[in-house]
Structure formats: C-alpha cells, structure tokens
Coordinates of C-alpha atoms in Angstrom, one line a residue:
M1 CA 181.6 100.4 203.0
S2 CA 179.0 102.1 205.0
N3 CA 175.2 101.6 204.7
G4 CA 174.8 104.9 202.8
D5 CA 177.2 103.9 200.0
I6 CA 175.8 103.3 196.5
P7 CA 177.3 101.1 193.7
C8 CA 178.8 102.4 190.5
P9 CA 176.4 101.4 187.7
R10 CA 179.3 100.5 185.4
C11 CA 181.7 98.5 187.6
G12 CA 179.7 97.9 190.8
R13 CA 182.2 99.4 193.3
Y14 CA 180.6 101.2 196.3
Y15 CA 181.1 104.9 197.0
S16 CA 179.3 107.7 198.6
R17 CA 177.1 109.7 196.3
Q18 CA 179.8 112.4 195.7
G19 CA 182.4 109.7 195.4
V20 CA 180.5 107.7 192.8
L21 CA 180.0 110.8 190.7
D22 CA 183.7 111.7 190.8
H23 CA 184.6 108.0 190.1
M24 CA 182.3 107.9 187.0
R25 CA 183.7 111.1 185.7
D26 CA 187.3 110.2 186.2
L27 CA 187.4 106.5 185.5
H28 CA 184.5 106.0 183.0
H29 CA 184.8 109.5 181.4
I30 CA 181.1 110.2 181.8
T31 CA 179.9 113.8 182.2
R32 CA 178.7 114.8 185.6
R33 CA 175.1 115.3 184.5
D34 CA 174.9 111.9 182.8
A35 CA 176.6 110.3 185.8
G36 CA 174.0 111.9 188.1
N37 CA 171.2 110.4 186.0
L38 CA 172.8 107.0 185.9
V39 CA 173.3 107.0 189.7
A40 CA 169.7 108.1 190.3
A41 CA 168.5 105.3 188.1
A42 CA 170.8 102.8 189.9
Q43 CA 169.6 104.0 193.3
A44 CA 166.0 103.5 192.3
Q45 CA 166.7 99.9 191.2
A46 CA 169.2 99.0 193.8
K47 CA 168.1 96.7 196.6
P48 CA 169.1 97.7 200.1
K49 CA 172.3 96.1 201.1
P50 CA 172.0 93.5 203.8
K51 CA 173.4 94.5 207.2
P52 CA 176.2 92.3 208.6
A53 CA 174.9 89.7 211.0
Q54 CA 175.6 90.4 214.6
D55 CA 176.2 87.5 216.8
D56 CA 175.8 88.0 220.5
D57 CA 178.6 85.6 221.3
D58 CA 181.0 87.2 218.8
G59 CA 183.4 89.8 219.9
A60 CA 183.4 91.7 223.3
A61 CA 180.0 93.3 223.0
W62 CA 178.5 91.1 225.7
V63 CA 181.3 92.2 228.1
F64 CA 180.3 95.8 227.7
R65 CA 176.6 95.0 228.1
A66 CA 177.4 93.1 231.3
L67 CA 179.5 95.9 232.6
A68 CA 176.8 98.5 231.8
Q69 CA 174.2 96.4 233.6
Q70 CA 176.5 96.0 236.6
N71 CA 177.1 99.7 236.6
K72 CA 173.4 100.5 236.6
E73 CA 172.8 98.1 239.5
H74 CA 175.7 99.6 241.5
R75 CA 174.5 103.2 241.0
A76 CA 170.9 102.3 241.9
A77 CA 172.2 100.6 245.1
M78 CA 174.4 103.6 246.0
L79 CA 171.5 106.0 245.4
A80 CA 169.2 103.9 247.6
K81 CA 171.8 103.8 250.3
A82 CA 172.5 107.5 250.4
D83 CA 171.3 109.7 253.2
T84 CA 169.9 112.8 251.4
T85 CA 168.2 114.4 254.4
G86 CA 169.1 118.1 254.5
W87 CA 170.1 118.2 250.8
Q88 CA 168.4 120.1 248.1
Q89 CA 167.5 117.8 245.2
L90 CA 168.3 119.3 241.9
S91 CA 167.6 116.2 239.8
P92 CA 167.0 112.5 240.7
Y93 CA 170.8 112.0 240.8
H94 CA 172.1 115.5 241.9
Y95 CA 172.0 117.1 245.3
R96 CA 173.3 120.4 246.7
R97 CA 174.0 121.6 250.2
W98 CA 175.7 124.7 251.7
F99 CA 178.0 124.3 254.7
Y100 CA 178.6 128.0 255.6
D101 CA 180.7 129.4 252.6
T102 CA 181.2 125.9 251.1
R103 CA 178.8 124.6 248.5
V104 CA 178.8 120.9 247.8
D105 CA 177.2 119.4 244.7
W106 CA 176.8 115.6 245.2
W107 CA 176.0 112.8 242.9
P108 CA 175.5 109.8 245.3
S109 CA 174.9 107.3 242.5
G110 CA 178.2 108.0 240.9
G111 CA 180.2 108.7 244.0
K112 CA 181.2 112.2 243.0
A113 CA 181.1 115.6 244.7
Q114 CA 182.1 119.1 243.6
V115 CA 183.3 121.4 246.4
F116 CA 183.2 125.2 245.9
T117 CA 184.3 127.5 248.6
K118 CA 182.9 131.0 248.2
G119 CA 185.5 133.8 248.2
S120 CA 188.5 131.5 248.1
G121 CA 189.4 132.4 244.6
Q122 CA 189.9 128.7 243.8
P123 CA 188.1 126.8 241.1
P124 CA 185.6 124.1 242.2
Q125 CA 187.3 120.9 243.3
M126 CA 186.0 117.4 242.3
V127 CA 186.1 114.6 244.8
Y128 CA 185.8 111.1 243.4
G129 CA 184.9 107.8 245.2
H130 CA 182.1 107.0 247.6
R131 CA 184.4 106.7 250.6
R132 CA 186.2 110.0 250.0
V133 CA 182.9 111.8 249.4
A134 CA 181.4 110.3 252.6
A135 CA 184.5 111.4 254.5
L136 CA 184.2 115.0 253.1
V137 CA 180.6 115.3 254.0
E138 CA 181.2 114.0 257.5
R139 CA 184.0 116.5 258.0
L140 CA 181.9 119.4 256.8
K141 CA 179.0 118.2 259.0
G142 CA 181.4 118.1 261.9
I143 CA 182.5 121.6 261.2
E144 CA 178.9 122.7 260.9
R145 CA 178.0 121.1 264.3
A146 CA 181.0 122.6 266.0
G147 CA 180.4 126.0 264.5

C-alpha cells in the first residue's frame, strides 16, 4: 500500500484511484459514475494515512548514511590534495588538459580520468583509481617535457 492509495468505501481495502473504481465495479457491482462519486466523497472524508515510523537504528540505513559521509570526506580530501596547476577548470570537480594530441578530462575528487587521443580512431578510454590516474598524468607530463 503506497501513500497515494485510497480505501474502498464499501470494504475498506486500499487501491489506487483507478484500482478502486475497477474494484467497486467488479466486486460491488456499482456503476463507474456512482463509484466515482463514492470515491470522491470517501477521499474528502478520509484522514491521511500515517506514515510508517522510521527508526534510525532499524535496518541498514545508518550504514549507507555513514558510507555516504565517508565518501564525501574522502572526495573533499582528494580534491584538496590535487595539483590542478596547468589544468582548465570546467566545473568545481572537472578539469581538462591537452598533452599534444591527447585530451585528458580529470575528476580528482573521484579518481577518474578520460583519455581521448585525437586522430587515433579509438573511443575515449576511462582510467579509474587515484594512483592509476596520477601515473597516467605523470607519464603524459614526462612525454610533454621530453617532446
């Protein structure tokens, strides 16, 4: 039973609006027009159903909140630690830089990078993990310095 369900005026079972009209027609043999009037009257008189109580200690919801908080803190730390000099900032979390024909889109807070080599005919390649991304950027910077 979702919060949008309404009770049948005759038997009290909960249905969606369309479901209660069909139920009244099929089970109680009431015409659709009369059923609509009864449902409208019942909706006007019906009290809102109480929402189920949510206990913070019940279930695994607290685990997901704790993981989300830890994830936020980790991403903020990674973003603060990132060296973004020489990178074009596209958003607070997204940076871009060209190394000759290779474009790198970098998300330092998430430890992700997308590498696109112009003219290679290959689709962009994703690199995941802070260490792998750092190694990729260092390799490209080394090629740029040597070139």
